[in-house]
């Protein structure tokens, strides 16, 4: 019996040493310690032994053999688990640093480009750049611009109201003109300033209108400024920004904050006219709201859409495309 036990154990240990995978190890386990395993069979035969002493010795030998085989099984299984896991990791490995496509550098958004080019053109003409808040008081957005409560011109600006302070006292600015007042209040003349920024109108968007868009405002305040200076500045800007082949014209119009007021158009080399923005001589009430004496100083102001400039420059059909963030669209500019 003891010889059989030792033989079963030795054969198990030898086969474990020769195993080449965890599956081999499990097969040995089944054949030796499983329900019909060799050591299990021998254990069942213990009862048939003749003497107690024989049973004791065989029992001890069986226990030792089982312990030894179990330890060898566990050790081999551990080795194979480790190496098999390493193989599996290698097979399933993803190289996240692998470059499949040359990474692009990216560039400024088409509207940001227009914004920067506009700033550059005005800086070239001697202007400085200022910015104001996007959330404004009713006073800066309307009142100080000669649009008191119930003024009909307020209806030109469908306004988003902000739930802050007294009802109707806080708005998302509907134009960049309130920055004129802020600049006048903080900068003693002479003022030669452009003020780009985001503006908001509570209106339905379509191919030519956005509820959130950008304007650039211009303000000049100095002694003896006349409408001729306004027309000359618009003309210089037109040529600096669009090119020598372009010219401009002013058409009479109405804004509460300028008097007289005009729309300005540019003429392309092909001869068609493009409506660009509004302008005029700063109204005396507006100068006073900005703390400037209209007897001593005069000035002009203008304002136009930056998004529209980008649209015209690149012949974009639908302004909404510029804000859907489809990289295939944006990459073109
Ligand atoms: N603020 C006007 C608008 O949004 C444009 C404008 C600016 C007109 C300055 C005259 C002077 O339409």
CSV table of C-alpha atoms in Angstrom, one decimal, residues 125-268:
chain,number,residue,atom,x,y,z
A,125,UNK,CA,-5.0,103.3,-37.8
A,126,UNK,CA,-4.0,104.4,-34.3
A,127,UNK,CA,-6.9,103.1,-32.2
A,128,UNK,CA,-6.7,101.4,-28.8
A,129,UNK,CA,-8.7,98.4,-27.8
A,130,UNK,CA,-11.1,98.2,-24.8
A,131,UNK,CA,-13.7,95.7,-23.7
A,132,UNK,CA,-16.8,95.9,-21.4
A,133,UNK,CA,-19.1,93.5,-19.6
A,134,UNK,CA,-21.5,91.2,-21.4
A,135,UNK,CA,-24.1,91.6,-18.6
A,136,UNK,CA,-25.1,95.2,-18.4
A,137,UNK,CA,-27.5,97.5,-16.6
A,138,UNK,CA,-30.4,98.9,-18.5
A,139,UNK,CA,-28.8,102.3,-17.9
A,140,UNK,CA,-25.6,101.6,-19.9
A,141,UNK,CA,-27.3,99.5,-22.6
A,142,UNK,CA,-30.3,101.9,-23.3
A,143,UNK,CA,-30.8,104.9,-21.0
A,144,UNK,CA,-27.3,106.5,-21.3
A,145,UNK,CA,-27.5,105.9,-25.1
A,146,UNK,CA,-30.4,108.3,-25.3
A,147,UNK,CA,-33.1,105.5,-25.2
A,148,UNK,CA,-35.2,106.2,-22.1
A,149,UNK,CA,-37.8,103.7,-20.9
A,150,UNK,CA,-40.6,103.2,-23.5
A,151,UNK,CA,-38.4,104.8,-26.2
A,152,UNK,CA,-39.6,103.2,-29.5
A,153,UNK,CA,-36.0,102.4,-30.6
A,154,UNK,CA,-35.8,99.9,-27.8
A,155,UNK,CA,-38.0,97.6,-29.8
A,156,UNK,CA,-35.1,97.3,-32.4
A,157,UNK,CA,-33.3,95.3,-29.7
A,158,UNK,CA,-35.2,92.2,-28.6
A,159,UNK,CA,-33.6,92.0,-25.2
A,160,UNK,CA,-32.7,89.1,-22.9
A,161,UNK,CA,-33.4,90.2,-19.3
A,162,UNK,CA,-31.4,88.9,-16.4
A,163,UNK,CA,-33.2,88.0,-13.2
A,164,UNK,CA,-31.0,90.3,-11.0
A,165,UNK,CA,-31.9,93.4,-9.1
A,166,UNK,CA,-35.1,95.4,-9.8
A,167,UNK,CA,-37.1,93.8,-12.7
A,168,UNK,CA,-35.8,94.9,-16.1
A,169,UNK,CA,-32.7,96.5,-14.6
A,170,UNK,CA,-30.2,94.0,-15.8
A,171,UNK,CA,-29.8,92.8,-19.4
A,172,UNK,CA,-27.4,90.8,-21.7
A,173,UNK,CA,-26.1,93.7,-23.7
A,174,UNK,CA,-27.8,94.0,-27.1
A,175,UNK,CA,-24.9,95.8,-28.7
A,176,UNK,CA,-21.4,97.0,-27.8
A,177,UNK,CA,-22.5,100.6,-27.6
A,178,UNK,CA,-22.7,100.6,-23.8
A,179,UNK,CA,-18.9,100.3,-23.8
A,180,UNK,CA,-18.8,103.8,-25.4
A,181,UNK,CA,-20.2,105.1,-22.1
A,182,UNK,CA,-17.9,103.1,-19.9
A,183,UNK,CA,-14.9,104.3,-22.0
A,184,UNK,CA,-16.0,108.0,-21.8
A,185,UNK,CA,-16.4,107.7,-18.0
A,186,UNK,CA,-12.9,106.3,-17.5
A,187,UNK,CA,-10.8,107.9,-20.2
A,188,UNK,CA,-10.3,111.6,-20.7
A,189,UNK,CA,-10.4,112.7,-24.3
A,190,UNK,CA,-8.8,112.4,-26.8
A,191,UNK,CA,-10.4,108.9,-27.2
A,192,UNK,CA,-9.6,106.7,-30.3
A,193,UNK,CA,-10.9,103.3,-29.2
A,194,UNK,CA,-12.4,100.1,-30.6
A,195,UNK,CA,-14.5,97.8,-28.4
A,196,UNK,CA,-15.1,94.3,-29.7
A,197,UNK,CA,-17.2,91.8,-27.9
A,198,UNK,CA,-20.2,89.4,-27.7
A,199,UNK,CA,-23.7,90.7,-27.8
A,200,UNK,CA,-27.1,89.0,-27.4
A,201,UNK,CA,-30.5,89.5,-29.1
A,202,UNK,CA,-33.7,87.6,-28.1
A,203,UNK,CA,-34.6,86.6,-31.7
A,204,UNK,CA,-35.0,83.5,-33.8
A,205,UNK,CA,-31.8,82.4,-35.5
A,206,UNK,CA,-31.7,81.8,-39.2
A,207,UNK,CA,-29.0,81.7,-41.9
A,208,UNK,CA,-28.2,85.4,-41.4
A,209,UNK,CA,-29.1,86.0,-37.7
A,210,UNK,CA,-27.7,84.6,-34.5
A,211,UNK,CA,-29.0,85.2,-31.0
A,212,UNK,CA,-25.4,85.4,-29.7
A,213,UNK,CA,-23.0,87.2,-32.0
A,214,UNK,CA,-20.2,89.7,-32.0
A,215,UNK,CA,-19.8,93.4,-32.8
A,216,UNK,CA,-16.9,95.8,-32.9
A,217,UNK,CA,-17.7,99.3,-31.7
A,218,UNK,CA,-15.6,102.4,-32.6
A,219,UNK,CA,-15.5,105.6,-30.6
A,220,UNK,CA,-13.5,108.8,-31.4
A,221,UNK,CA,-13.8,111.8,-29.1
A,222,UNK,CA,-11.6,114.9,-29.6
A,223,UNK,CA,-11.8,118.6,-30.2
A,224,UNK,CA,-13.3,119.6,-33.6
A,225,UNK,CA,-14.3,116.1,-34.8
A,226,UNK,CA,-16.7,116.3,-37.8
A,227,UNK,CA,-18.7,114.0,-40.0
A,228,UNK,CA,-15.8,114.3,-42.5
A,229,UNK,CA,-13.5,112.5,-40.0
A,230,UNK,CA,-16.1,109.8,-39.6
A,231,UNK,CA,-16.3,109.3,-43.4
A,232,UNK,CA,-12.5,109.4,-43.8
A,233,UNK,CA,-12.0,106.9,-41.0
A,234,UNK,CA,-14.5,104.5,-42.5
A,235,UNK,CA,-12.8,104.8,-45.9
A,236,UNK,CA,-9.3,104.2,-44.4
A,237,UNK,CA,-10.5,101.2,-42.5
A,238,UNK,CA,-12.3,99.8,-45.6
A,239,UNK,CA,-9.0,100.0,-47.6
A,240,UNK,CA,-6.8,98.7,-44.8
A,241,UNK,CA,-9.1,95.8,-44.0
A,242,UNK,CA,-10.5,94.7,-47.4
A,243,UNK,CA,-7.9,96.1,-49.8
A,244,UNK,CA,-7.3,99.0,-52.0
A,245,UNK,CA,-10.0,97.9,-54.5
A,246,UNK,CA,-12.7,98.6,-52.0
A,247,UNK,CA,-14.5,101.9,-51.2
A,248,UNK,CA,-17.2,102.9,-48.8
A,249,UNK,CA,-20.3,105.2,-48.6
A,250,UNK,CA,-22.5,106.5,-45.8
A,251,UNK,CA,-26.4,106.4,-46.2
A,252,UNK,CA,-28.6,108.5,-43.9
A,253,UNK,CA,-30.2,106.4,-41.1
A,254,UNK,CA,-31.4,106.7,-37.5
A,255,UNK,CA,-29.9,105.7,-34.2
A,256,UNK,CA,-31.0,107.4,-30.9
A,257,UNK,CA,-27.3,107.7,-29.8
A,258,UNK,CA,-25.9,109.4,-32.9
A,259,UNK,CA,-27.0,112.6,-34.7
A,260,UNK,CA,-26.8,112.6,-37.6
A,261,UNK,CA,-26.8,108.9,-38.1
A,262,UNK,CA,-25.8,106.7,-41.1
A,263,UNK,CA,-25.4,103.2,-42.3
A,264,UNK,CA,-22.1,102.5,-44.0
A,265,UNK,CA,-21.7,100.2,-47.0
A,266,UNK,CA,-18.6,98.9,-48.8
A,267,UNK,CA,-18.3,98.5,-52.5
A,268,UNK,CA,-16.4,95.4,-53.6
